[in-house]
Amino acid sequence: TAFRSNNTIYSSNPASYSSLDTNSFVFDFGIDYGRCILSDGSSKYTSQDMNFDHLVMGFPLAKGWGVGLGVVPLSSGFYNVSETVVTGDAAIGDYISSHSGSGGFTNLFVGSGIKLNKNFSAGVNMTVLFGQINRSNLFVFNDLNVFDNNTTESLQMRGINFSYGLQYTASLKNDYFLNAGVSLNSNKYYNAKYEQLSLKYTAYNTKDTISYVSNNSEKVYIPGTLRAGISVGKKNKFTTGIDYEVTNWSQAKIPGLSGTVADTRTVRFGMEYIPDKFSNYSFFKRIEYRIGGHTGNNYLIINGDQLKEKGASIGLGLPLRRSLSKINVYLDYTQNSGSSESVLPAENYYSLGISLNLYDFWFIKRKYD
């Protein structure tokens, strides 16, 4: 929240856009690969996926006045879980339980940040949220005399929201600096369409509707997020930072989430070190070395227990030859767990990400051809 850079877009605080160099253009595209391992000590389940992470760009309008825009996924609704359940009940028999989901929500944003004076910068983002998630819960019984059941639901959501940011920058002696920042992603009621259909049917294709719900004027409430942070460092050498983030998810109003979400309080911290940013002889001295971590509450409540979340990450910024452009790579480990394994198995999530950060000079009037 307090970070500022001439070649990186920090969309979580639009005030940072004011740090973009005059006549420059920044483009950043990233993807990540994730592997999730669920374990309760006696059994283990593993899944994996690859996702688009972000596409952002930024450029200046004038000295101390910059623009940022991009596309960032908000959530992914994809899952596929199936299980054969042995009931031991002769009247019902065994059955197959299948649960699947698809779709997701995406944020498209455009914003501007401007330097108010020597020390203060302010900014605002306009974000367009759109997308749809679909869920299916299917129960197929082995006994042909028992009705199978399939419940499907879909949620479409769209709307425009705004986020605001403020940063304070102080230059200290010997190229040291101190930054402080705060940002607010405001709460919002989004227009939505919700549909749910439950059917029962037999192997002979005899169908009957159990229930049907359709609401074209559904209102979904997403709470706001408040972030505050501070960073200190030495120009072109190292930067350290810490953030505190608050979201009151218990106030959210989303179909299907009643009683399953709680407020979150999260601390994030990190450090970047560059041995010699302008070295002419050593590639390794120009690499940006990064390490970070986070701890706090996850917004999910499962079996009455709010998940705890903690994680750590390492990363590298690999500079491209004769350019301010770079390739960023990172490895992150995050664990979600309940108060005990008897309540909920531990979820260990490993993700590997890579992004291409391109920096170029635009809008320059050439004096010589």
PDB file of N, CA and C in Angstrom, residues 60-154:
ATOM      1  N   PRO A  60       2.292   8.044 -17.998  1.00  0.00           N
ATOM      2  CA  PRO A  60       2.079   9.367 -17.414  1.00  0.00           C
ATOM      3  C   PRO A  60       1.257  10.265 -18.332  1.00  0.00           C
ATOM      4  N   LEU A  61       0.508  11.178 -17.740  1.00  0.00           N
ATOM      5  CA  LEU A  61      -0.154  12.246 -18.483  1.00  0.00           C
ATOM      6  C   LEU A  61       0.652  13.532 -18.395  1.00  0.00           C
ATOM      7  N   ALA A  62       1.373  13.694 -17.312  1.00  0.00           N
ATOM      8  CA  ALA A  62       2.248  14.843 -17.099  1.00  0.00           C
ATOM      9  C   ALA A  62       3.170  14.469 -15.947  1.00  0.00           C
ATOM     10  N   LYS A  63       4.113  15.328 -15.637  1.00  0.00           N
ATOM     11  CA  LYS A  63       5.014  15.061 -14.530  1.00  0.00           C
ATOM     12  C   LYS A  63       4.229  14.987 -13.223  1.00  0.00           C
ATOM     13  N   GLY A  64       4.355  13.864 -12.521  1.00  0.00           N
ATOM     14  CA  GLY A  64       3.620  13.692 -11.272  1.00  0.00           C
ATOM     15  C   GLY A  64       2.164  13.327 -11.445  1.00  0.00           C
ATOM     16  N   TRP A  65       1.775  12.910 -12.645  1.00  0.00           N
ATOM     17  CA  TRP A  65       0.379  12.546 -12.914  1.00  0.00           C
ATOM     18  C   TRP A  65       0.365  11.322 -13.824  1.00  0.00           C
ATOM     19  N   GLY A  66      -0.106  10.195 -13.309  1.00  0.00           N
ATOM     20  CA  GLY A  66      -0.056   8.950 -14.058  1.00  0.00           C
ATOM     21  C   GLY A  66      -1.396   8.248 -14.139  1.00  0.00           C
ATOM     22  N   VAL A  67      -1.482   7.307 -15.067  1.00  0.00           N
ATOM     23  CA  VAL A  67      -2.699   6.526 -15.292  1.00  0.00           C
ATOM     24  C   VAL A  67      -2.355   5.039 -15.230  1.00  0.00           C
ATOM     25  N   GLY A  68      -3.210   4.251 -14.615  1.00  0.00           N
ATOM     26  CA  GLY A  68      -3.071   2.800 -14.593  1.00  0.00           C
ATOM     27  C   GLY A  68      -4.370   2.147 -15.032  1.00  0.00           C
ATOM     28  N   LEU A  69      -4.277   1.035 -15.747  1.00  0.00           N
ATOM     29  CA  LEU A  69      -5.467   0.299 -16.157  1.00  0.00           C
ATOM     30  C   LEU A  69      -5.102  -1.166 -16.353  1.00  0.00           C
ATOM     31  N   GLY A  70      -6.110  -2.029 -16.287  1.00  0.00           N
ATOM     32  CA  GLY A  70      -5.816  -3.442 -16.451  1.00  0.00           C
ATOM     33  C   GLY A  70      -6.992  -4.342 -16.152  1.00  0.00           C
ATOM     34  N   VAL A  71      -6.729  -5.640 -16.240  1.00  0.00           N
ATOM     35  CA  VAL A  71      -7.707  -6.687 -15.964  1.00  0.00           C
ATOM     36  C   VAL A  71      -7.108  -7.624 -14.920  1.00  0.00           C
ATOM     37  N   VAL A  72      -7.844  -7.855 -13.836  1.00  0.00           N
ATOM     38  CA  VAL A  72      -7.380  -8.719 -12.748  1.00  0.00           C
ATOM     39  C   VAL A  72      -8.531  -9.627 -12.318  1.00  0.00           C
ATOM     40  N   PRO A  73      -8.367 -10.951 -12.364  1.00  0.00           N
ATOM     41  CA  PRO A  73      -9.426 -11.850 -11.877  1.00  0.00           C
ATOM     42  C   PRO A  73      -9.717 -11.620 -10.398  1.00  0.00           C
ATOM     43  N   LEU A  74     -10.986 -11.617 -10.039  1.00  0.00           N
ATOM     44  CA  LEU A  74     -11.378 -11.474  -8.643  1.00  0.00           C
ATOM     45  C   LEU A  74     -11.512 -12.832  -7.974  1.00  0.00           C
ATOM     46  N   SER A  75     -12.137 -13.792  -8.669  1.00  0.00           N
ATOM     47  CA  SER A  75     -12.311 -15.120  -8.095  1.00  0.00           C
ATOM     48  C   SER A  75     -12.550 -16.132  -9.199  1.00  0.00           C
ATOM     49  N   SER A  76     -12.221 -17.378  -8.912  1.00  0.00           N
ATOM     50  CA  SER A  76     -12.468 -18.470  -9.841  1.00  0.00           C
ATOM     51  C   SER A  76     -13.417 -19.460  -9.186  1.00  0.00           C
ATOM     52  N   GLY A  77     -14.438 -19.879  -9.951  1.00  0.00           N
ATOM     53  CA  GLY A  77     -15.433 -20.795  -9.384  1.00  0.00           C
ATOM     54  C   GLY A  77     -15.276 -22.223  -9.838  1.00  0.00           C
ATOM     55  N   PHE A  78     -14.092 -22.585 -10.370  1.00  0.00           N
ATOM     56  CA  PHE A  78     -13.931 -23.940 -10.905  1.00  0.00           C
ATOM     57  C   PHE A  78     -13.578 -24.946  -9.814  1.00  0.00           C
ATOM     58  N   TYR A  79     -14.320 -26.047  -9.764  1.00  0.00           N
ATOM     59  CA  TYR A  79     -13.986 -27.193  -8.912  1.00  0.00           C
ATOM     60  C   TYR A  79     -14.735 -28.408  -9.428  1.00  0.00           C
ATOM     61  N   ASN A  80     -14.264 -29.579  -9.054  1.00  0.00           N
ATOM     62  CA  ASN A  80     -14.907 -30.832  -9.470  1.00  0.00           C
ATOM     63  C   ASN A  80     -14.574 -31.894  -8.426  1.00  0.00           C
ATOM     64  N   VAL A  81     -15.561 -32.275  -7.619  1.00  0.00           N
ATOM     65  CA  VAL A  81     -15.359 -33.215  -6.516  1.00  0.00           C
ATOM     66  C   VAL A  81     -16.393 -34.328  -6.636  1.00  0.00           C
ATOM     67  N   SER A  82     -15.945 -35.583  -6.556  1.00  0.00           N
ATOM     68  CA  SER A  82     -16.862 -36.716  -6.664  1.00  0.00           C
ATOM     69  C   SER A  82     -16.501 -37.762  -5.615  1.00  0.00           C
ATOM     70  N   GLU A  83     -17.510 -38.423  -5.078  1.00  0.00           N
ATOM     71  CA  GLU A  83     -17.291 -39.401  -4.010  1.00  0.00           C
ATOM     72  C   GLU A  83     -18.367 -40.481  -4.059  1.00  0.00           C
ATOM     73  N   THR A  84     -17.973 -41.720  -3.855  1.00  0.00           N
ATOM     74  CA  THR A  84     -18.919 -42.819  -3.695  1.00  0.00           C
ATOM     75  C   THR A  84     -19.198 -43.011  -2.207  1.00  0.00           C
ATOM     76  N   VAL A  85     -20.468 -42.876  -1.813  1.00  0.00           N
ATOM     77  CA  VAL A  85     -20.850 -42.915  -0.405  1.00  0.00           C
ATOM     78  C   VAL A  85     -21.512 -44.255  -0.104  1.00  0.00           C
ATOM     79  N   VAL A  86     -20.953 -44.964   0.873  1.00  0.00           N
ATOM     80  CA  VAL A  86     -21.524 -46.230   1.333  1.00  0.00           C
ATOM     81  C   VAL A  86     -22.338 -45.934   2.587  1.00  0.00           C
ATOM     82  N   THR A  87     -23.673 -46.023   2.478  1.00  0.00           N
ATOM     83  CA  THR A  87     -24.541 -45.617   3.580  1.00  0.00           C
ATOM     84  C   THR A  87     -24.766 -46.733   4.594  1.00  0.00           C
ATOM     85  N   GLY A  88     -24.773 -47.999   4.148  1.00  0.00           N
ATOM     86  CA  GLY A  88     -25.113 -49.092   5.044  1.00  0.00           C
ATOM     87  C   GLY A  88     -26.591 -49.168   5.339  1.00  0.00           C
ATOM     88  N   ASP A  89     -27.387 -48.362   4.637  1.00  0.00           N
ATOM     89  CA  ASP A  89     -28.833 -48.335   4.821  1.00  0.00           C
ATOM     90  C   ASP A  89     -29.469 -49.063   3.638  1.00  0.00           C
ATOM     91  N   ALA A  90     -30.122 -50.184   3.921  1.00  0.00           N
ATOM     92  CA  ALA A  90     -30.700 -50.989   2.847  1.00  0.00           C
ATOM     93  C   ALA A  90     -31.833 -50.257   2.129  1.00  0.00           C
ATOM     94  N   ALA A  91     -32.506 -49.345   2.819  1.00  0.00           N
ATOM     95  CA  ALA A  91     -33.629 -48.628   2.223  1.00  0.00           C
ATOM     96  C   ALA A  91     -33.157 -47.583   1.204  1.00  0.00           C
ATOM     97  N   ILE A  92     -31.964 -47.031   1.414  1.00  0.00           N
ATOM     98  CA  ILE A  92     -31.449 -45.982   0.523  1.00  0.00           C
ATOM     99  C   ILE A  92     -30.396 -46.533  -0.418  1.00  0.00           C
ATOM    100  N   GLY A  93     -29.481 -47.311   0.112  1.00  0.00           N
ATOM    101  CA  GLY A  93     -28.406 -47.857  -0.695  1.00  0.00           C
ATOM    102  C   GLY A  93     -27.264 -46.870  -0.875  1.00  0.00           C
ATOM    103  N   ASP A  94     -26.249 -47.314  -1.577  1.00  0.00           N
ATOM    104  CA  ASP A  94     -25.089 -46.462  -1.837  1.00  0.00           C
ATOM    105  C   ASP A  94     -25.409 -45.466  -2.954  1.00  0.00           C
ATOM    106  N   TYR A  95     -24.637 -44.391  -3.003  1.00  0.00           N
ATOM    107  CA  TYR A  95     -24.859 -43.394  -4.056  1.00  0.00           C
ATOM    108  C   TYR A  95     -23.560 -42.667  -4.388  1.00  0.00           C
ATOM    109  N   ILE A  96     -23.555 -41.988  -5.540  1.00  0.00           N
ATOM    110  CA  ILE A  96     -22.419 -41.173  -5.970  1.00  0.00           C
ATOM    111  C   ILE A  96     -22.774 -39.702  -5.778  1.00  0.00           C
ATOM    112  N   SER A  97     -21.919 -38.988  -5.068  1.00  0.00           N
ATOM    113  CA  SER A  97     -22.113 -37.560  -4.817  1.00  0.00           C
ATOM    114  C   SER A  97     -21.102 -36.782  -5.656  1.00  0.00           C
ATOM    115  N   SER A  98     -21.597 -35.919  -6.561  1.00  0.00           N
ATOM    116  CA  SER A  98     -20.728 -35.140  -7.448  1.00  0.00           C
ATOM    117  C   SER A  98     -21.047 -33.656  -7.323  1.00  0.00           C
ATOM    118  N   HIS A  99     -19.994 -32.857  -7.162  1.00  0.00           N
ATOM    119  CA  HIS A  99     -20.149 -31.411  -7.013  1.00  0.00           C
ATOM    120  C   HIS A  99     -19.168 -30.721  -7.956  1.00  0.00           C
ATOM    121  N   SER A 100     -19.655 -29.789  -8.752  1.00  0.00           N
ATOM    122  CA  SER A 100     -18.795 -29.108  -9.717  1.00  0.00           C
ATOM    123  C   SER A 100     -19.175 -27.639  -9.816  1.00  0.00           C
ATOM    124  N   GLY A 101     -18.225 -26.849 -10.280  1.00  0.00           N
ATOM    125  CA  GLY A 101     -18.453 -25.424 -10.456  1.00  0.00           C
ATOM    126  C   GLY A 101     -17.649 -24.907 -11.632  1.00  0.00           C
ATOM    127  N   SER A 102     -18.060 -23.770 -12.176  1.00  0.00           N
ATOM    128  CA  SER A 102     -17.361 -23.164 -13.299  1.00  0.00           C
ATOM    129  C   SER A 102     -17.602 -21.663 -13.281  1.00  0.00           C
ATOM    130  N   GLY A 103     -16.822 -20.953 -14.083  1.00  0.00           N
ATOM    131  CA  GLY A 103     -16.977 -19.509 -14.194  1.00  0.00           C
ATOM    132  C   GLY A 103     -16.138 -18.754 -13.190  1.00  0.00           C
ATOM    133  N   GLY A 104     -16.393 -17.472 -13.063  1.00  0.00           N
ATOM    134  CA  GLY A 104     -15.650 -16.616 -12.142  1.00  0.00           C
ATOM    135  C   GLY A 104     -16.028 -15.159 -12.330  1.00  0.00           C
ATOM    136  N   PHE A 105     -15.410 -14.309 -11.503  1.00  0.00           N
ATOM    137  CA  PHE A 105     -15.641 -12.868 -11.577  1.00  0.00           C
ATOM    138  C   PHE A 105     -14.322 -12.157 -11.866  1.00  0.00           C
ATOM    139  N   THR A 106     -14.413 -11.069 -12.636  1.00  0.00           N
ATOM    140  CA  THR A 106     -13.233 -10.346 -13.098  1.00  0.00           C
ATOM    141  C   THR A 106     -13.395  -8.856 -12.841  1.00  0.00           C
ATOM    142  N   ASN A 107     -12.289  -8.202 -12.495  1.00  0.00           N
ATOM    143  CA  ASN A 107     -12.270  -6.754 -12.332  1.00  0.00           C
ATOM    144  C   ASN A 107     -11.526  -6.108 -13.499  1.00  0.00           C
ATOM    145  N   LEU A 108     -12.168  -5.155 -14.138  1.00  0.00           N
ATOM    146  CA  LEU A 108     -11.542  -4.317 -15.159  1.00  0.00           C
ATOM    147  C   LEU A 108     -11.437  -2.911 -14.562  1.00  0.00           C
ATOM    148  N   PHE A 109     -10.211  -2.380 -14.428  1.00  0.00           N
ATOM    149  CA  PHE A 109     -10.050  -1.112 -13.730  1.00  0.00           C
ATOM    150  C   PHE A 109      -9.301  -0.091 -14.583  1.00  0.00           C
ATOM    151  N   VAL A 110      -9.574   1.179 -14.302  1.00  0.00           N
ATOM    152  CA  VAL A 110      -8.806   2.297 -14.852  1.00  0.00           C
ATOM    153  C   VAL A 110      -8.753   3.365 -13.764  1.00  0.00           C
ATOM    154  N   GLY A 111      -7.580   3.944 -13.579  1.00  0.00           N
ATOM    155  CA  GLY A 111      -7.439   4.904 -12.502  1.00  0.00           C
ATOM    156  C   GLY A 111      -6.359   5.918 -12.783  1.00  0.00           C
ATOM    157  N   SER A 112      -6.274   6.902 -11.896  1.00  0.00           N
ATOM    158  CA  SER A 112      -5.300   7.966 -12.052  1.00  0.00           C
ATOM    159  C   SER A 112      -4.775   8.377 -10.690  1.00  0.00           C
ATOM    160  N   GLY A 113      -3.483   8.709 -10.649  1.00  0.00           N
ATOM    161  CA  GLY A 113      -2.856   9.204  -9.432  1.00  0.00           C
ATOM    162  C   GLY A 113      -2.090  10.473  -9.726  1.00  0.00           C
ATOM    163  N   ILE A 114      -2.153  11.433  -8.822  1.00  0.00           N
ATOM    164  CA  ILE A 114      -1.514  12.718  -9.040  1.00  0.00           C
ATOM    165  C   ILE A 114      -0.771  13.160  -7.787  1.00  0.00           C
ATOM    166  N   LYS A 115       0.366  13.792  -8.010  1.00  0.00           N
ATOM    167  CA  LYS A 115       1.162  14.300  -6.905  1.00  0.00           C
ATOM    168  C   LYS A 115       0.607  15.653  -6.489  1.00  0.00           C
ATOM    169  N   LEU A 116       0.145  15.762  -5.235  1.00  0.00           N
ATOM    170  CA  LEU A 116      -0.465  16.991  -4.752  1.00  0.00           C
ATOM    171  C   LEU A 116       0.569  18.040  -4.409  1.00  0.00           C
ATOM    172  N   ASN A 117       1.675  17.592  -3.826  1.00  0.00           N
ATOM    173  CA  ASN A 117       2.804  18.469  -3.520  1.00  0.00           C
ATOM    174  C   ASN A 117       4.048  17.611  -3.371  1.00  0.00           C
ATOM    175  N   LYS A 118       5.070  18.105  -2.747  1.00  0.00           N
ATOM    176  CA  LYS A 118       6.332  17.390  -2.631  1.00  0.00           C
ATOM    177  C   LYS A 118       6.184  16.053  -1.922  1.00  0.00           C
ATOM    178  N   ASN A 119       5.260  15.972  -0.974  1.00  0.00           N
ATOM    179  CA  ASN A 119       5.164  14.791  -0.121  1.00  0.00           C
ATOM    180  C   ASN A 119       3.913  13.931  -0.337  1.00  0.00           C
ATOM    181  N   PHE A 120       2.813  14.527  -0.767  1.00  0.00           N
ATOM    182  CA  PHE A 120       1.551  13.789  -0.805  1.00  0.00           C
ATOM    183  C   PHE A 120       1.109  13.507  -2.236  1.00  0.00           C
ATOM    184  N   SER A 121       0.541  12.294  -2.421  1.00  0.00           N
ATOM    185  CA  SER A 121      -0.076  11.896  -3.687  1.00  0.00           C
ATOM    186  C   SER A 121      -1.434  11.277  -3.388  1.00  0.00           C
ATOM    187  N   ALA A 122      -2.364  11.450  -4.320  1.00  0.00           N
ATOM    188  CA  ALA A 122      -3.706  10.877  -4.169  1.00  0.00           C
ATOM    189  C   ALA A 122      -4.132  10.242  -5.483  1.00  0.00           C
ATOM    190  N   GLY A 123      -5.042   9.269  -5.395  1.00  0.00           N
ATOM    191  CA  GLY A 123      -5.475   8.596  -6.605  1.00  0.00           C
ATOM    192  C   GLY A 123      -6.821   7.929  -6.431  1.00  0.00           C
ATOM    193  N   VAL A 124      -7.422   7.557  -7.573  1.00  0.00           N
ATOM    194  CA  VAL A 124      -8.717   6.882  -7.555  1.00  0.00           C
ATOM    195  C   VAL A 124      -8.754   5.865  -8.688  1.00  0.00           C
ATOM    196  N   ASN A 125      -9.348   4.714  -8.423  1.00  0.00           N
ATOM    197  CA  ASN A 125      -9.603   3.681  -9.424  1.00  0.00           C
ATOM    198  C   ASN A 125     -11.098   3.537  -9.643  1.00  0.00           C
ATOM    199  N   MET A 126     -11.508   3.391 -10.897  1.00  0.00           N
ATOM    200  CA  MET A 126     -12.873   2.973 -11.217  1.00  0.00           C
ATOM    201  C   MET A 126     -12.795   1.523 -11.682  1.00  0.00           C
ATOM    202  N   THR A 127     -13.549   0.660 -11.038  1.00  0.00           N
ATOM    203  CA  THR A 127     -13.490  -0.776 -11.316  1.00  0.00           C
ATOM    204  C   THR A 127     -14.836  -1.285 -11.796  1.00  0.00           C
ATOM    205  N   VAL A 128     -14.810  -2.004 -12.911  1.00  0.00           N
ATOM    206  CA  VAL A 128     -16.014  -2.653 -13.438  1.00  0.00           C
ATOM    207  C   VAL A 128     -15.909  -4.144 -13.123  1.00  0.00           C
ATOM    208  N   LEU A 129     -16.828  -4.637 -12.311  1.00  0.00           N
ATOM    209  CA  LEU A 129     -16.856  -6.055 -11.947  1.00  0.00           C
ATOM    210  C   LEU A 129     -17.915  -6.758 -12.801  1.00  0.00           C
ATOM    211  N   PHE A 130     -17.562  -7.928 -13.334  1.00  0.00           N
ATOM    212  CA  PHE A 130     -18.523  -8.683 -14.137  1.00  0.00           C
ATOM    213  C   PHE A 130     -18.172 -10.167 -14.078  1.00  0.00           C
ATOM    214  N   GLY A 131     -19.144 -11.006 -14.401  1.00  0.00           N
ATOM    215  CA  GLY A 131     -18.889 -12.438 -14.469  1.00  0.00           C
ATOM    216  C   GLY A 131     -20.064 -13.264 -13.996  1.00  0.00           C
ATOM    217  N   GLN A 132     -19.892 -14.580 -14.007  1.00  0.00           N
ATOM    218  CA  GLN A 132     -20.931 -15.527 -13.606  1.00  0.00           C
ATOM    219  C   GLN A 132     -20.277 -16.789 -13.071  1.00  0.00           C
ATOM    220  N   ILE A 133     -20.843 -17.340 -12.010  1.00  0.00           N
ATOM    221  CA  ILE A 133     -20.411 -18.642 -11.506  1.00  0.00           C
ATOM    222  C   ILE A 133     -21.594 -19.600 -11.544  1.00  0.00           C
ATOM    223  N   ASN A 134     -21.295 -20.865 -11.819  1.00  0.00           N
ATOM    224  CA  ASN A 134     -22.313 -21.913 -11.897  1.00  0.00           C
ATOM    225  C   ASN A 134     -21.927 -23.067 -10.983  1.00  0.00           C
ATOM    226  N   ARG A 135     -22.918 -23.652 -10.317  1.00  0.00           N
ATOM    227  CA  ARG A 135     -22.665 -24.780  -9.418  1.00  0.00           C
ATOM    228  C   ARG A 135     -23.652 -25.900  -9.720  1.00  0.00           C
ATOM    229  N   SER A 136     -23.184 -27.131  -9.507  1.00  0.00           N
ATOM    230  CA  SER A 136     -24.052 -28.294  -9.686  1.00  0.00           C
ATOM    231  C   SER A 136     -23.781 -29.289  -8.565  1.00  0.00           C
ATOM    232  N   ASN A 137     -24.846 -29.788  -7.954  1.00  0.00           N
ATOM    233  CA  ASN A 137     -24.757 -30.807  -6.898  1.00  0.00           C
ATOM    234  C   ASN A 137     -25.627 -31.997  -7.313  1.00  0.00           C
ATOM    235  N   LEU A 138     -24.974 -33.111  -7.633  1.00  0.00           N
ATOM    236  CA  LEU A 138     -25.653 -34.272  -8.202  1.00  0.00           C
ATOM    237  C   LEU A 138     -25.526 -35.482  -7.274  1.00  0.00           C
ATOM    238  N   PHE A 139     -26.657 -36.174  -7.035  1.00  0.00           N
ATOM    239  CA  PHE A 139     -26.680 -37.382  -6.209  1.00  0.00           C
ATOM    240  C   PHE A 139     -27.351 -38.491  -7.018  1.00  0.00           C
ATOM    241  N   VAL A 140     -26.562 -39.523  -7.347  1.00  0.00           N
ATOM    242  CA  VAL A 140     -27.054 -40.633  -8.168  1.00  0.00           C
ATOM    243  C   VAL A 140     -27.031 -41.906  -7.318  1.00  0.00           C
ATOM    244  N   PHE A 141     -28.202 -42.521  -7.109  1.00  0.00           N
ATOM    245  CA  PHE A 141     -28.323 -43.692  -6.245  1.00  0.00           C
ATOM    246  C   PHE A 141     -28.210 -44.984  -7.063  1.00  0.00           C
ATOM    247  N   ASN A 142     -27.616 -46.008  -6.441  1.00  0.00           N
ATOM    248  CA  ASN A 142     -27.496 -47.312  -7.090  1.00  0.00           C
ATOM    249  C   ASN A 142     -28.847 -48.011  -7.198  1.00  0.00           C
ATOM    250  N   ASP A 143     -29.704 -47.773  -6.211  1.00  0.00           N
ATOM    251  CA  ASP A 143     -31.034 -48.374  -6.202  1.00  0.00           C
ATOM    252  C   ASP A 143     -31.922 -47.648  -7.224  1.00  0.00           C
ATOM    253  N   LEU A 144     -32.403 -48.359  -8.228  1.00  0.00           N
ATOM    254  CA  LEU A 144     -33.199 -47.737  -9.282  1.00  0.00           C
ATOM    255  C   LEU A 144     -34.556 -47.265  -8.786  1.00  0.00           C
ATOM    256  N   ASN A 145     -34.963 -47.716  -7.586  1.00  0.00           N
ATOM    257  CA  ASN A 145     -36.248 -47.303  -7.039  1.00  0.00           C
ATOM    258  C   ASN A 145     -36.154 -46.007  -6.230  1.00  0.00           C
ATOM    259  N   VAL A 146     -34.941 -45.482  -6.095  1.00  0.00           N
ATOM    260  CA  VAL A 146     -34.739 -44.229  -5.352  1.00  0.00           C
ATOM    261  C   VAL A 146     -34.503 -43.096  -6.345  1.00  0.00           C
ATOM    262  N   PHE A 147     -35.152 -41.974  -6.118  1.00  0.00           N
ATOM    263  CA  PHE A 147     -34.990 -40.831  -7.014  1.00  0.00           C
ATOM    264  C   PHE A 147     -33.578 -40.241  -6.892  1.00  0.00           C
ATOM    265  N   ASP A 148     -32.962 -39.989  -8.051  1.00  0.00           N
ATOM    266  CA  ASP A 148     -31.728 -39.209  -8.075  1.00  0.00           C
ATOM    267  C   ASP A 148     -32.075 -37.726  -7.945  1.00  0.00           C
ATOM    268  N   ASN A 149     -31.088 -36.925  -7.563  1.00  0.00           N
ATOM    269  CA  ASN A 149     -31.338 -35.501  -7.345  1.00  0.00           C
ATOM    270  C   ASN A 149     -30.223 -34.670  -7.964  1.00  0.00           C
ATOM    271  N   ASN A 150     -30.589 -33.577  -8.626  1.00  0.00           N
ATOM    272  CA  ASN A 150     -29.605 -32.653  -9.193  1.00  0.00           C
ATOM    273  C   ASN A 150     -30.065 -31.219  -8.936  1.00  0.00           C
ATOM    274  N   THR A 151     -29.211 -30.450  -8.260  1.00  0.00           N
ATOM    275  CA  THR A 151     -29.492 -29.044  -7.986  1.00  0.00           C
ATOM    276  C   THR A 151     -28.446 -28.190  -8.677  1.00  0.00           C
ATOM    277  N   THR A 152     -28.883 -27.278  -9.516  1.00  0.00           N
ATOM    278  CA  THR A 152     -27.972 -26.366 -10.212  1.00  0.00           C
ATOM    279  C   THR A 152     -28.316 -24.932  -9.817  1.00  0.00           C
ATOM    280  N   GLU A 153     -27.307 -24.096  -9.764  1.00  0.00           N
ATOM    281  CA  GLU A 153     -27.532 -22.686  -9.475  1.00  0.00           C
ATOM    282  C   GLU A 153     -26.509 -21.843 -10.221  1.00  0.00           C
ATOM    283  N   SER A 154     -26.900 -20.619 -10.540  1.00  0.00           N
ATOM    284  CA  SER A 154     -25.999 -19.695 -11.222  1.00  0.00           C
ATOM    285  C   SER A 154     -26.178 -18.306 -10.629  1.00  0.00           C
TER     286      SER A 154
END
